[in-house]
GROMACS .gro file of C-alpha atoms in nm:
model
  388
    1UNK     CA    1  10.017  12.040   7.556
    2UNK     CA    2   9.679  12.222   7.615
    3UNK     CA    3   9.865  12.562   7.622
    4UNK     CA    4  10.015  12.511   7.285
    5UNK     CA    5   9.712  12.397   7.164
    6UNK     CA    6   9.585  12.711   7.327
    7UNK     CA    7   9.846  12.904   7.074
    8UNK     CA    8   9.752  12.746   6.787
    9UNK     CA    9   9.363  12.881   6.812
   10UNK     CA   10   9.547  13.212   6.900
   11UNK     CA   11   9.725  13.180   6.576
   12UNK     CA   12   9.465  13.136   6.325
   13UNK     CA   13   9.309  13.485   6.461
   14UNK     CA   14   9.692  13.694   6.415
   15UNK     CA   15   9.817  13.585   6.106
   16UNK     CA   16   9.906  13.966   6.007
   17UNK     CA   17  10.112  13.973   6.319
   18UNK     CA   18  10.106  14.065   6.695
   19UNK     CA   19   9.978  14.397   6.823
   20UNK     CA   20  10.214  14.638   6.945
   21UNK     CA   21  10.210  14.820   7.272
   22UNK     CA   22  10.138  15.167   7.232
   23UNK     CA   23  10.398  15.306   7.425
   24UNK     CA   24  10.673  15.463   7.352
   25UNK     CA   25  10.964  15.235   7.356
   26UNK     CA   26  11.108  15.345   7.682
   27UNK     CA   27  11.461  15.231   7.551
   28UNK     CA   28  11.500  15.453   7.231
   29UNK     CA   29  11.883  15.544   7.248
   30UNK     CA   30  11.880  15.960   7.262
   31UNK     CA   31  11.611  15.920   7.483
   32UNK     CA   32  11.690  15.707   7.755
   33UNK     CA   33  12.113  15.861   7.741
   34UNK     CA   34  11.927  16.192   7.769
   35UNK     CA   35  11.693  16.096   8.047
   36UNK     CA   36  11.987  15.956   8.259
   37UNK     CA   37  12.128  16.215   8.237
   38UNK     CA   38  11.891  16.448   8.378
   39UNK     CA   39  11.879  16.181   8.696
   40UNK     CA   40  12.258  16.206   8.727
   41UNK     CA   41  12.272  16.586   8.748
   42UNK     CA   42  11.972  16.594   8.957
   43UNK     CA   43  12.130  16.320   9.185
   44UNK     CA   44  12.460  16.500   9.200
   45UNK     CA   45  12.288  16.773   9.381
   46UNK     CA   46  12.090  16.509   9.620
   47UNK     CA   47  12.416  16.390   9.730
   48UNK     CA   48  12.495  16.735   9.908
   49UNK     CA   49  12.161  16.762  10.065
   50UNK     CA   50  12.034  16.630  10.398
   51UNK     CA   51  11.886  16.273  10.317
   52UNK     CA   52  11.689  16.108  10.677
   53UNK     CA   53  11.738  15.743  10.757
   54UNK     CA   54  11.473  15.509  10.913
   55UNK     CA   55  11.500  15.283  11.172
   56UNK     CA   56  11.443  14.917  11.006
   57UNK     CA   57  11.141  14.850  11.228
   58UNK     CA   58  10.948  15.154  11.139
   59UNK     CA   59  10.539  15.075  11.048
   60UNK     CA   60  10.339  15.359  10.914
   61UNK     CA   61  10.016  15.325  10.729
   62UNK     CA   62   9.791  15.637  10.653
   63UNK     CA   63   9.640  15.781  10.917
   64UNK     CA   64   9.940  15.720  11.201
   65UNK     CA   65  10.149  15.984  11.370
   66UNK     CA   66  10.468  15.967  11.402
   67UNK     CA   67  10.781  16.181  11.464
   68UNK     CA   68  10.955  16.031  11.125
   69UNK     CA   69  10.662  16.196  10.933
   70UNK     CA   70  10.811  16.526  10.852
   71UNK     CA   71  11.146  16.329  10.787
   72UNK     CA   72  10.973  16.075  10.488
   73UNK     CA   73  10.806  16.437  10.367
   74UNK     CA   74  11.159  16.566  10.331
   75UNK     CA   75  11.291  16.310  10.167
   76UNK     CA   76  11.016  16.194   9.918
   77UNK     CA   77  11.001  16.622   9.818
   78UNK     CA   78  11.370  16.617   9.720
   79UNK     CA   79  11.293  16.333   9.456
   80UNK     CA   80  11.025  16.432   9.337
   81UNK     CA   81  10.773  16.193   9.432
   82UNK     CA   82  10.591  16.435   9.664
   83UNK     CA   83  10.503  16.817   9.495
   84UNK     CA   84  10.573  17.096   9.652
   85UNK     CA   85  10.231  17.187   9.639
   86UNK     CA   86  10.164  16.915   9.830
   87UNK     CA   87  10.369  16.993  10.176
   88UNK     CA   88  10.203  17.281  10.384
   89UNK     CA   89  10.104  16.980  10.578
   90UNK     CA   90  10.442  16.994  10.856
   91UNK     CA   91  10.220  16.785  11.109
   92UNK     CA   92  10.314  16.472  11.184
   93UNK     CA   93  10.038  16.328  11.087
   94UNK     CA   94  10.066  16.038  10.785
   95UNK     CA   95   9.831  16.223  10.564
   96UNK     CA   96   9.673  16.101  10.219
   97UNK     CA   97   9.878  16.360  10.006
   98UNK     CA   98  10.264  16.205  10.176
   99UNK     CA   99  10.082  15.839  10.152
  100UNK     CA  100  10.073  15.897   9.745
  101UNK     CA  101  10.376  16.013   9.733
  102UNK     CA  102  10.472  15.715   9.901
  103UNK     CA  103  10.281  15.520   9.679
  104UNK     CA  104  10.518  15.686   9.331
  105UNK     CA  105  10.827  15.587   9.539
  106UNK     CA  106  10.757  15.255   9.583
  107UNK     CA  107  10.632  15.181   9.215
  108UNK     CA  108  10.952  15.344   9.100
  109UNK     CA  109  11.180  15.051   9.325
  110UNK     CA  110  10.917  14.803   9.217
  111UNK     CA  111  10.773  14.762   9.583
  112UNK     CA  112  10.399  14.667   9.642
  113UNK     CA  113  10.250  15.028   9.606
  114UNK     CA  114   9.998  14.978   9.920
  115UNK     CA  115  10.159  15.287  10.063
  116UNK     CA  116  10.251  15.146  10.386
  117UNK     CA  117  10.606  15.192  10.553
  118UNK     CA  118  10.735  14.883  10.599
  119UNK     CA  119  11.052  14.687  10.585
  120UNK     CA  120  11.114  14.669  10.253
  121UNK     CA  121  11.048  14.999  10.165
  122UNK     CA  122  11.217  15.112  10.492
  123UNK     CA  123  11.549  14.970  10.260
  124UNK     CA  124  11.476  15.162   9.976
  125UNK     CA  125  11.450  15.483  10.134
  126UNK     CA  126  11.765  15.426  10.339
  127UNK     CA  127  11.970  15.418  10.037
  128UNK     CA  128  12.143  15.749  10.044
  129UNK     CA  129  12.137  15.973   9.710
  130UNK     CA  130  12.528  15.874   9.641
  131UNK     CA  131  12.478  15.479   9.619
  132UNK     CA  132  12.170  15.619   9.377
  133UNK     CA  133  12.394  15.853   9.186
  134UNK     CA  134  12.667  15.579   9.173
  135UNK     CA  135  12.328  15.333   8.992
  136UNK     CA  136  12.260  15.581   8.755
  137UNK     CA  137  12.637  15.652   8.656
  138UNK     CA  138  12.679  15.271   8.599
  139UNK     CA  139  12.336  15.244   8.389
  140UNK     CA  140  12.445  15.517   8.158
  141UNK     CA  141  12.823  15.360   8.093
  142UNK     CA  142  12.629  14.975   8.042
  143UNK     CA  143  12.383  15.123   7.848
  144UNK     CA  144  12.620  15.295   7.592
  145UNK     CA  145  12.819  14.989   7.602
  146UNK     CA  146  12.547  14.813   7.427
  147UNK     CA  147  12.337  15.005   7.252
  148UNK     CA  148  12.551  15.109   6.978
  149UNK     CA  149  12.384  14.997   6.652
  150UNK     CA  150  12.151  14.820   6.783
  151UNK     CA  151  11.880  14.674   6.464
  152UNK     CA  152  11.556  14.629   6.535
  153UNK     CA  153  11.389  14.411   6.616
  154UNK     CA  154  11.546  14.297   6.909
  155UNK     CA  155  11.488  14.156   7.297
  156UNK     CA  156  11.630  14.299   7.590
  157UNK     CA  157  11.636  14.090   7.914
  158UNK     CA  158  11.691  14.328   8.215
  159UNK     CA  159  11.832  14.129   8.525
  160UNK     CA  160  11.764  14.286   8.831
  161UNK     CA  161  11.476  14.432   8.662
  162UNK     CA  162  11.321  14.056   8.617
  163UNK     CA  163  11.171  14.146   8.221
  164UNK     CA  164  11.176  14.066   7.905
  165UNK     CA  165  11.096  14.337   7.649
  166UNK     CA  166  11.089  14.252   7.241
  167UNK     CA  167  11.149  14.623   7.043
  168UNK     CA  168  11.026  14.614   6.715
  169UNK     CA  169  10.931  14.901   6.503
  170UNK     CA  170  10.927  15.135   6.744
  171UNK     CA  171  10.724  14.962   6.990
  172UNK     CA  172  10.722  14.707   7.300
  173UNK     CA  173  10.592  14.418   7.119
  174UNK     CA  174  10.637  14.152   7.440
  175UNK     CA  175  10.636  14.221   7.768
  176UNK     CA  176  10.706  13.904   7.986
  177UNK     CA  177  10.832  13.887   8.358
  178UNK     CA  178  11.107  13.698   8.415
  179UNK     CA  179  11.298  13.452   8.663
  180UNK     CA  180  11.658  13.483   8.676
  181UNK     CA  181  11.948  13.326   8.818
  182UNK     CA  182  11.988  13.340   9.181
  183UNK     CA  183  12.303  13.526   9.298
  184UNK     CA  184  12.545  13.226   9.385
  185UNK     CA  185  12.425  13.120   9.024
  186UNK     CA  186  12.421  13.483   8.821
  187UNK     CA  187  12.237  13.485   8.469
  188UNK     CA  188  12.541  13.638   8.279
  189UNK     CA  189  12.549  13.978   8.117
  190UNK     CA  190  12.544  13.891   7.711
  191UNK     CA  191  12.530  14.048   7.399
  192UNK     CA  192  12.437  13.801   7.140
  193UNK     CA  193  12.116  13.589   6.941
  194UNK     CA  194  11.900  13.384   6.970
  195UNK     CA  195  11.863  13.146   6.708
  196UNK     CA  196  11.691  12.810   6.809
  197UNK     CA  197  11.334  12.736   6.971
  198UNK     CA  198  11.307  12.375   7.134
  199UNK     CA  199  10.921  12.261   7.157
  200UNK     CA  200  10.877  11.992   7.431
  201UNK     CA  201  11.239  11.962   7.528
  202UNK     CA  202  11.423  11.764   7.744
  203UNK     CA  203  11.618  11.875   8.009
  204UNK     CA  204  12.008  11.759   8.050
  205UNK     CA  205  12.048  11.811   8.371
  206UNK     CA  206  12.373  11.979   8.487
  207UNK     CA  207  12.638  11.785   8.642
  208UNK     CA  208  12.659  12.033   8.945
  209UNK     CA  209  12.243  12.019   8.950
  210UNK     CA  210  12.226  11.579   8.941
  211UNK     CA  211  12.576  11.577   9.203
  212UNK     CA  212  12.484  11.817   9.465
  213UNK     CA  213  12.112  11.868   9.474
  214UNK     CA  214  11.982  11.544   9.348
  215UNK     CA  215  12.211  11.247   9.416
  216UNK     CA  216  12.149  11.356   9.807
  217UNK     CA  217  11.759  11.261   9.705
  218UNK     CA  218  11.878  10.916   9.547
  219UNK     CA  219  12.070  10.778   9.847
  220UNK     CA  220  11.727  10.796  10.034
  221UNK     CA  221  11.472  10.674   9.757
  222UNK     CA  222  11.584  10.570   9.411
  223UNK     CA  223  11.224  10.624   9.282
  224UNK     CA  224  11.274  10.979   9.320
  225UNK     CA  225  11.357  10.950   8.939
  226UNK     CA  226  11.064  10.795   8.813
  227UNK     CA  227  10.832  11.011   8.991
  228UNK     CA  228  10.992  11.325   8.814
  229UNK     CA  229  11.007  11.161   8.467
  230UNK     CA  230  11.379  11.124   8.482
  231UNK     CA  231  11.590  10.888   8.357
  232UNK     CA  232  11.972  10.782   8.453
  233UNK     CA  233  12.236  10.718   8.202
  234UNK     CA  234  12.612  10.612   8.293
  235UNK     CA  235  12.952  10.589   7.992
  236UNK     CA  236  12.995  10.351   7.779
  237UNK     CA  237  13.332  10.222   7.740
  238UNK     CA  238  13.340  10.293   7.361
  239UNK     CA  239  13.154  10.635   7.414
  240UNK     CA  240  12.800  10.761   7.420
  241UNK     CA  241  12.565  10.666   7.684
  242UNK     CA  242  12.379  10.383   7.839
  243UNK     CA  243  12.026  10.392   7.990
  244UNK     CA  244  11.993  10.207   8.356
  245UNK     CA  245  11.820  10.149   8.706
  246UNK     CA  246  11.860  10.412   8.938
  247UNK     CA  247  11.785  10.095   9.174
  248UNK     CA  248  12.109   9.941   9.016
  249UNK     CA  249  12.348  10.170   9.166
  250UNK     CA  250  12.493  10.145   9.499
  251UNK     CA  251  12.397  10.516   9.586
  252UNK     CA  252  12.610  10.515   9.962
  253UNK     CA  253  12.883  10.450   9.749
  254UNK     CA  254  12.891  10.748   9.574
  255UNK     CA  255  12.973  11.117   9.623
  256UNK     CA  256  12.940  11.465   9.494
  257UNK     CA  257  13.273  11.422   9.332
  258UNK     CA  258  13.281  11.095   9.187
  259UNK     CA  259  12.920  11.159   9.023
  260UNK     CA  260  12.999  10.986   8.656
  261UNK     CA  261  12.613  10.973   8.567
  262UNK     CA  262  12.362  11.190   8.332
  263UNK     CA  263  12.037  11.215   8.436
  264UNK     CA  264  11.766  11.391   8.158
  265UNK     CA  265  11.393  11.489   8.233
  266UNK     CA  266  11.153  11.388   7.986
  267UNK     CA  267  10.874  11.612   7.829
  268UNK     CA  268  10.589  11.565   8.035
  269UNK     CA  269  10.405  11.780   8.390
  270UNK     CA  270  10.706  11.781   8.583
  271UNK     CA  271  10.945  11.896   8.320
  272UNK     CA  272  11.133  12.231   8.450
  273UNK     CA  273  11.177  12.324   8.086
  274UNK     CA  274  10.793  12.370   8.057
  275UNK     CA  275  10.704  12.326   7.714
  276UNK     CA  276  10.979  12.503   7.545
  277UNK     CA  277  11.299  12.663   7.506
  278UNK     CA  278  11.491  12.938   7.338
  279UNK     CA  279  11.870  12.895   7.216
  280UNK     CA  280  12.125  13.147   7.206
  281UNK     CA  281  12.523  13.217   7.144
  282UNK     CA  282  12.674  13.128   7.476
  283UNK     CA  283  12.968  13.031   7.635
  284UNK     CA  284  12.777  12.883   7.955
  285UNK     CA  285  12.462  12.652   7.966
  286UNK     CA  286  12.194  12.940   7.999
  287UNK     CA  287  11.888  12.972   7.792
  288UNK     CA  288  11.536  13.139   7.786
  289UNK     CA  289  11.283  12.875   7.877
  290UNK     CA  290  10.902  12.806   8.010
  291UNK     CA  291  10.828  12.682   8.388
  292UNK     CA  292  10.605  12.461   8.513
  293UNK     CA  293  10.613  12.706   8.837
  294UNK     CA  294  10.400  12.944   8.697
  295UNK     CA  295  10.251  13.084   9.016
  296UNK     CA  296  10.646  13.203   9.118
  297UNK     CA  297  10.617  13.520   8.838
  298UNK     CA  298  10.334  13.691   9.092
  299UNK     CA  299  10.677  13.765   9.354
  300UNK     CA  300  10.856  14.060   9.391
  301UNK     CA  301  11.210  13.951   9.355
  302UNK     CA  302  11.263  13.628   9.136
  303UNK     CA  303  11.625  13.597   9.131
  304UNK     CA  304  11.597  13.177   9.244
  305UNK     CA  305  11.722  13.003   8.925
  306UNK     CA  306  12.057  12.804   8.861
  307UNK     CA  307  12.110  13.101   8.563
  308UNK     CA  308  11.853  12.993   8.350
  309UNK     CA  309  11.600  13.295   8.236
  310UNK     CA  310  11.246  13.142   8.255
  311UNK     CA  311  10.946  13.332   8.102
  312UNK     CA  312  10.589  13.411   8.217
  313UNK     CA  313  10.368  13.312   7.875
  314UNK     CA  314  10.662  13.240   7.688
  315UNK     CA  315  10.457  13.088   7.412
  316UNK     CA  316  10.416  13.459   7.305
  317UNK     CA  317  10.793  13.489   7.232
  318UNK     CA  318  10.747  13.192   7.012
  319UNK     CA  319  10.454  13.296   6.840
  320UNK     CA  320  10.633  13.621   6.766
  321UNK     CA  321  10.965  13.446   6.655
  322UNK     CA  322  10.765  13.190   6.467
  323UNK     CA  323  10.576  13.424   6.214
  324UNK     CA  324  10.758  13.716   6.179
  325UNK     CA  325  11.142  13.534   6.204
  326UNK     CA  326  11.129  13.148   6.101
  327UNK     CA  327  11.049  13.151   5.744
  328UNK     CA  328  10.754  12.900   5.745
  329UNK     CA  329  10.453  12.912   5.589
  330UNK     CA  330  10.135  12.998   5.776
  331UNK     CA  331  10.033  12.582   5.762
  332UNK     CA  332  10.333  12.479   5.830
  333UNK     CA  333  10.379  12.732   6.186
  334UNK     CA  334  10.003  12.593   6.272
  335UNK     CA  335  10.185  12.226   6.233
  336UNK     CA  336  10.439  12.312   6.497
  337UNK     CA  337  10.261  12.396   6.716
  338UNK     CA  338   9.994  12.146   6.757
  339UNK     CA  339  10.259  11.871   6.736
  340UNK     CA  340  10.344  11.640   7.056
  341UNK     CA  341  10.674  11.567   6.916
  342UNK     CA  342  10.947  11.566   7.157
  343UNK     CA  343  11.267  11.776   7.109
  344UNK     CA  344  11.130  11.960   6.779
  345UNK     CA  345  11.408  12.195   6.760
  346UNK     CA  346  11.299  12.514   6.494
  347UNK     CA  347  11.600  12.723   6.355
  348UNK     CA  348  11.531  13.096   6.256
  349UNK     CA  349  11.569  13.217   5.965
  350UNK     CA  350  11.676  13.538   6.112
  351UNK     CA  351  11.771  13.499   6.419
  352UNK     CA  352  11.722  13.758   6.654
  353UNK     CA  353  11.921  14.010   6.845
  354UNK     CA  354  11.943  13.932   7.257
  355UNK     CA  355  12.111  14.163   7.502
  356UNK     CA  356  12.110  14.054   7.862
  357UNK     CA  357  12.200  14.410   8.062
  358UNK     CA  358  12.269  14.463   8.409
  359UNK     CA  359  12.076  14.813   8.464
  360UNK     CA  360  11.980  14.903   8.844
  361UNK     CA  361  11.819  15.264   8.726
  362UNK     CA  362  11.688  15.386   8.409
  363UNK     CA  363  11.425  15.577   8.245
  364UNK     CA  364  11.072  15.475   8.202
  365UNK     CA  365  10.823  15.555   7.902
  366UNK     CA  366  10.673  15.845   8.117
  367UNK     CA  367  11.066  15.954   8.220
  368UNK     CA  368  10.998  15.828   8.537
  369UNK     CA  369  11.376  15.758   8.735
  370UNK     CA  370  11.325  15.399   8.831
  371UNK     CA  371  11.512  15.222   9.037
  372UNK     CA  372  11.612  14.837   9.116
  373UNK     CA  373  11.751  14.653   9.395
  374UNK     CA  374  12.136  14.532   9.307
  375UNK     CA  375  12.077  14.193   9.343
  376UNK     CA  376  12.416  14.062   9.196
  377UNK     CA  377  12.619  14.342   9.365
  378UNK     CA  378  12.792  14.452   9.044
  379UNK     CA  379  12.735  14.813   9.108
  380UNK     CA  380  12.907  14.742   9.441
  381UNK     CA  381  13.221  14.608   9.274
  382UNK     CA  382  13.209  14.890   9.005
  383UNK     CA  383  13.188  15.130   9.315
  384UNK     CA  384  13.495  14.954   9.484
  385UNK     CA  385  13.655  14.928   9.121
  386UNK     CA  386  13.642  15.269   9.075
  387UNK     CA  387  13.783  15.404   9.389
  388UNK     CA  388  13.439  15.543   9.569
   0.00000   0.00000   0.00000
């Protein structure tokens, strides 16, 4: 509750609205359609050029020798990330000029830009120009499969990208990093809108979630509940449900299969909800939503959820939504959000557009190619699907 109290002090100073990023919005439709493709032209060409592999256990930091040197300089001139200006170096010497270069390819496949050659980045050079090319291709066809008509203002959730971006007038309003389903447990690809925000919710957890991950934790200690503010419910005969002892159940007796119980998480430190949610058209249980795991947003890849999308400060999302989208008065948004209430569920007024793309490669604000690791495989199957 501190953090929302936190908000509400942050309200009474932007009551004419958040600041918007001054950035170009990096998604503008001619732009980024135009921008791809550029990349696919220029990675058609790639494909027919020489492209070096690394082995897997190859460690260069600036400074080393080694015989892949002139290899990496090859590679990182043909996209782009080392000038030309900057290779009358052919030693093999890891100099300072190939380590930035390094530096530009690694911030373009979201890798820690320390400019050392290690595994991960290793990977992302070992990806030949095709499998890029084949990225790109897919981008463009998602991207004009969705961005037809699109109103502002809107938010766009990139998977593998792990962001949340809210366009409005122009402009990246939010930027949040994101958590997102792991890949036996995709976040799904969506077009739709997000209507609802839950303050201090409760969490229903899934069947699959209580049956497989948690009833294993009940056979050993039927505490395990209480210490994580949950509570067990079983059927009624007539309908509904019935609150009960966790220590009134004859765990050994039951299975994955035969699970006929609901637990729910209360509001309160341990709830995986956080301190709110956000509600939109679906035809799966997936929402936006806080985390109590807060510390998880400083990784590299966050794909660990059930399918869930959880968001770093998501209290600006509801700040946003709440002044500019809700229809309350200025009193009545400073009530909501210093209230303890539990499940306070807020319906827009005008609820907003949310797309939920898959895009491994697009075009940045400074038309910078990036590219993004396919977590899901889907431009695998599209590959395959296509006859590649």
């Amino acid at each position: 509750m501190a953090r929302l109290l936190f908000i509400v002090s942050l309200f009474l100073y932007s009551l004419s609205g958040i600041a918007s990023d001054s950035t170009e919005v990096w998604l503008l439709v001619p732009d980024q359609k135009e921008q791809l493709r550029q990349a696919i032209a220029h990675y058609q060409d790639l494909s027919n050029r020489t492209w070096h592999t690394f082995p897997d256990k190859l460690l260069l930091r600036p400074g080393d020798s080694s015989r892949h040197t002139p290899d990496l300089r090859a590679n990182l001139l043909l996209t782009g990330d080392l000038a030309s200006s900057d290779t009358a170096d052919s030693t093999t010497l890891y100099t300072p000029k190939l380590a930035a270069a390094v530096v530009r390819f690694q911030a373009r496949h979201a890798l820690e830009a320390d400019s050392i050659v290690g595994p991960r980045t290793v990977a992302a050079l070992n990806v030949p120009p095709l499998q890029r090319l084949r990225q790109l291709q897919n981008s463009l066809y998602r991207w004009e499969a969705f961005s037809r008509d699109l109103p502002q203002p809107y938010i766009i959730v990139n998977i593998p990208d792990y962001t949340l971006r809210l366009i409005d007038q122009n402009s990246v309003q939010l930027y949040l990093r994101t958590i997102v389903g792991k890949p036996t447990l995709p976040t799904i690809v969506n077009h739709t809108r997000l209507h609802t925000i839950v303050f201090n919710p409760y969490w229903y957890i899934p069947n699959s979630i209580a049956s497989k991950e948690i009833l294993p934790l009940l056979k050993r200690n039927p505490g395990y509940l209480e210490s994580r503010d949950m509570e067990l419910f079983r059927p009624k005969s007539l309908g509904g449900w019935q609150k009960i002892s966790p220590w009134d159940v004859d765990w050994s007796t039951i299975s994955a299969a035969d699970f006929n119980y609901r637990i729910v998480q209360v509001t309160g430190p341990h709830n995986e909800l956080g301190q709110m949610k956000f509600l939109f058209d679906t035809r799966v249980s997936q929402y936006l939503h806080d985390t109590k795991d807060r510390h998880l947003f400083s990784l590299e890849k966050r794909a660990f959820s059930h399918g869930c999308i959880r968001l770093q400060n998501p209290e600006d999302l509801a700040l946003y939504l709440l002044q500019e989208r809700s229809g309350l008065s200025d009193h009545r948004i400073e009530k909501v959000l210093a209230s303890e209430k539990d499940e306070q569920f807020i319906r827009l007024k005008k609820p907003v557009p949310l797309i939920i793309v898959y895009m491994t490669a697009w075009a940045d604000e400074f038309s910078v190619i990036q590219f993004r690791e396919d977590i899901y495989g889907y431009d695998r199957l599209e590959e395959i699907g296509l006859g590649q």
